[in-house]
Amino acid sequence: YAEVVGAQRIYIGVNAVDYSGYPDCRPEFVEAFQRLADVATKAGVEGHGAQVVAPLLHMTKAEIIRRGLELGVDYAMTHSCYDPDERGRACGRCDSCRIRMAAFAELGMADPAIG
């Protein structure tokens, strides 16, 4: 789709902190995705394909939250949960929730999505 719309960049929000449970969060995945885009699209083969960009890849979770706050993200409207309840609320128990809560705590804040 990126090639069809003429996109010059494909952004992916993966973060290496998650790589132990989520293989697509590893730098190797991002690099492989770039190589695939370079050989699997006409633009890539011609040397002007889309660049895969993973701006959060090497940031800590606290750094990501801090940057989001600087950008005005309302974290009460977000969650990182892989096991939300029937209403879509974060469970507060899964690895992703615990990592996120720890990052908010590192910044001296409670996670507004867990309540």
mmCIF file of C-alpha atoms in Angstrom:
data_model
loop_
_atom_site.group_PDB
_atom_site.id
_atom_site.type_symbol
_atom_site.label_atom_id
_atom_site.label_comp_id
_atom_site.label_asym_id
_atom_site.label_seq_id
_atom_site.Cartn_x
_atom_site.Cartn_y
_atom_site.Cartn_z
ATOM 1 C CA TYR A 1 0.000 0.000 0.000
ATOM 2 C CA ALA A 2 2.841 2.408 0.785
ATOM 3 C CA GLU A 3 4.104 2.083 -2.770
ATOM 4 C CA VAL A 4 0.627 2.585 -4.252
ATOM 5 C CA VAL A 5 0.187 5.893 -2.418
ATOM 6 C CA GLY A 6 3.783 6.958 -3.063
ATOM 7 C CA ALA A 7 4.806 6.987 0.591
ATOM 8 C CA GLN A 8 8.451 7.767 1.206
ATOM 9 C CA ARG A 9 8.428 6.420 4.757
ATOM 10 C CA ILE A 10 6.701 3.635 6.668
ATOM 11 C CA TYR A 11 6.567 4.310 10.405
ATOM 12 C CA ILE A 12 6.343 1.427 12.849
ATOM 13 C CA GLY A 13 5.926 1.934 16.595
ATOM 14 C CA VAL A 14 7.887 -1.065 17.833
ATOM 15 C CA ASN A 15 10.097 -0.811 20.894
ATOM 16 C CA ALA A 16 13.013 -3.133 21.697
ATOM 17 C CA VAL A 17 12.033 -3.283 25.390
ATOM 18 C CA ASP A 18 9.210 -5.601 24.235
ATOM 19 C CA TYR A 19 11.404 -7.899 22.144
ATOM 20 C CA SER A 20 11.519 -10.812 24.605
ATOM 21 C CA GLY A 21 7.859 -11.612 24.054
ATOM 22 C CA TYR A 22 7.280 -9.974 20.704
ATOM 23 C CA PRO A 23 9.777 -10.900 17.954
ATOM 24 C CA ASP A 24 8.578 -8.077 15.696
ATOM 25 C CA CYS A 25 9.954 -5.573 18.233
ATOM 26 C CA ARG A 26 13.572 -6.494 17.535
ATOM 27 C CA PRO A 27 15.943 -4.353 15.462
ATOM 28 C CA GLU A 28 16.489 -7.416 13.255
ATOM 29 C CA PHE A 29 12.787 -7.373 12.319
ATOM 30 C CA VAL A 30 12.902 -3.718 11.303
ATOM 31 C CA GLU A 31 16.059 -4.339 9.260
ATOM 32 C CA ALA A 32 14.487 -7.389 7.583
ATOM 33 C CA PHE A 33 11.320 -5.411 6.827
ATOM 34 C CA GLN A 34 13.470 -2.749 5.161
ATOM 35 C CA ARG A 35 15.300 -5.350 3.080
ATOM 36 C CA LEU A 36 11.962 -6.842 2.032
ATOM 37 C CA ALA A 37 10.614 -3.429 1.009
ATOM 38 C CA ASP A 38 13.794 -2.875 -1.001
ATOM 39 C CA VAL A 39 13.401 -6.081 -3.032
ATOM 40 C CA ALA A 40 9.623 -6.602 -3.105
ATOM 41 C CA THR A 41 8.497 -3.280 -4.563
ATOM 42 C CA LYS A 42 9.203 -1.652 -7.900
ATOM 43 C CA ALA A 43 10.279 1.573 -6.192
ATOM 44 C CA GLY A 44 12.608 -0.377 -3.903
ATOM 45 C CA VAL A 45 14.229 -2.245 -6.768
ATOM 46 C CA GLU A 46 14.684 1.057 -8.603
ATOM 47 C CA GLY A 47 16.476 2.478 -5.551
ATOM 48 C CA HIS A 48 13.854 4.919 -4.322
ATOM 49 C CA GLY A 49 11.589 2.786 -2.156
ATOM 50 C CA ALA A 50 10.030 3.679 1.154
ATOM 51 C CA GLN A 51 12.249 3.922 4.212
ATOM 52 C CA VAL A 52 11.130 1.919 7.264
ATOM 53 C CA VAL A 53 11.374 4.184 10.319
ATOM 54 C CA ALA A 54 11.108 2.951 13.919
ATOM 55 C CA PRO A 55 11.563 6.091 16.044
ATOM 56 C CA LEU A 56 10.720 4.370 19.341
ATOM 57 C CA LEU A 57 12.942 1.336 18.823
ATOM 58 C CA HIS A 58 15.759 2.249 21.202
ATOM 59 C CA MET A 59 13.894 4.545 23.606
ATOM 60 C CA THR A 60 12.998 3.492 27.133
ATOM 61 C CA LYS A 61 9.306 3.303 27.953
ATOM 62 C CA ALA A 62 9.702 6.345 30.224
ATOM 63 C CA GLU A 63 11.311 8.291 27.357
ATOM 64 C CA ILE A 64 8.404 7.362 25.096
ATOM 65 C CA ILE A 65 5.867 8.523 27.686
ATOM 66 C CA ARG A 66 7.786 11.738 28.312
ATOM 67 C CA ARG A 67 7.860 12.484 24.574
ATOM 68 C CA GLY A 68 4.157 11.771 24.310
ATOM 69 C CA LEU A 69 3.459 14.186 27.151
ATOM 70 C CA GLU A 70 5.509 16.841 25.344
ATOM 71 C CA LEU A 71 3.337 16.239 22.279
ATOM 72 C CA GLY A 72 0.113 16.459 24.283
ATOM 73 C CA VAL A 73 -0.884 12.799 24.266
ATOM 74 C CA ASP A 74 -3.837 12.072 26.560
ATOM 75 C CA TYR A 75 -2.646 8.780 28.004
ATOM 76 C CA ALA A 76 -6.050 8.198 29.608
ATOM 77 C CA MET A 77 -7.234 7.487 26.057
ATOM 78 C CA THR A 78 -4.523 4.869 25.409
ATOM 79 C CA HIS A 79 -3.396 1.523 26.714
ATOM 80 C CA SER A 80 -0.767 -1.062 25.844
ATOM 81 C CA CYS A 81 -2.701 -4.071 27.144
ATOM 82 C CA TYR A 82 -2.714 -7.420 25.400
ATOM 83 C CA ASP A 83 -5.621 -8.714 27.532
ATOM 84 C CA PRO A 84 -8.171 -5.894 27.872
ATOM 85 C CA ASP A 85 -11.562 -6.517 29.460
ATOM 86 C CA GLU A 86 -14.824 -6.667 27.523
ATOM 87 C CA ARG A 87 -15.069 -2.854 27.619
ATOM 88 C CA GLY A 88 -11.547 -2.409 26.235
ATOM 89 C CA ARG A 89 -9.945 -1.365 29.531
ATOM 90 C CA ALA A 90 -6.395 -2.405 30.372
ATOM 91 C CA CYS A 91 -6.055 -5.450 32.633
ATOM 92 C CA GLY A 92 -3.159 -4.078 34.697
ATOM 93 C CA ARG A 93 -1.636 -7.575 34.967
ATOM 94 C CA CYS A 94 -0.088 -8.518 31.611
ATOM 95 C CA ASP A 95 3.586 -7.846 30.880
ATOM 96 C CA SER A 96 2.755 -4.876 28.681
ATOM 97 C CA CYS A 97 0.616 -3.252 31.395
ATOM 98 C CA ARG A 98 3.285 -3.845 34.043
ATOM 99 C CA ILE A 99 6.049 -2.382 31.865
ATOM 100 C CA ARG A 100 3.903 0.667 31.113
ATOM 101 C CA MET A 101 2.951 1.180 34.778
ATOM 102 C CA ALA A 102 6.631 0.955 35.772
ATOM 103 C CA ALA A 103 7.523 3.595 33.167
ATOM 104 C CA PHE A 104 4.853 5.967 34.480
ATOM 105 C CA ALA A 105 6.114 5.304 38.033
ATOM 106 C CA GLU A 106 9.667 6.138 36.894
ATOM 107 C CA LEU A 107 8.286 9.552 35.910
ATOM 108 C CA GLY A 108 6.534 9.901 39.281
ATOM 109 C CA MET A 109 3.090 9.346 37.786
ATOM 110 C CA ALA A 110 0.348 6.748 37.900
ATOM 111 C CA ASP A 111 -0.765 5.219 34.610
ATOM 112 C CA PRO A 112 -4.071 6.977 33.865
ATOM 113 C CA ALA A 113 -5.334 3.948 31.925
ATOM 114 C CA ILE A 114 -5.193 1.674 34.977
ATOM 115 C CA GLY A 115 -7.792 2.473 37.515
#
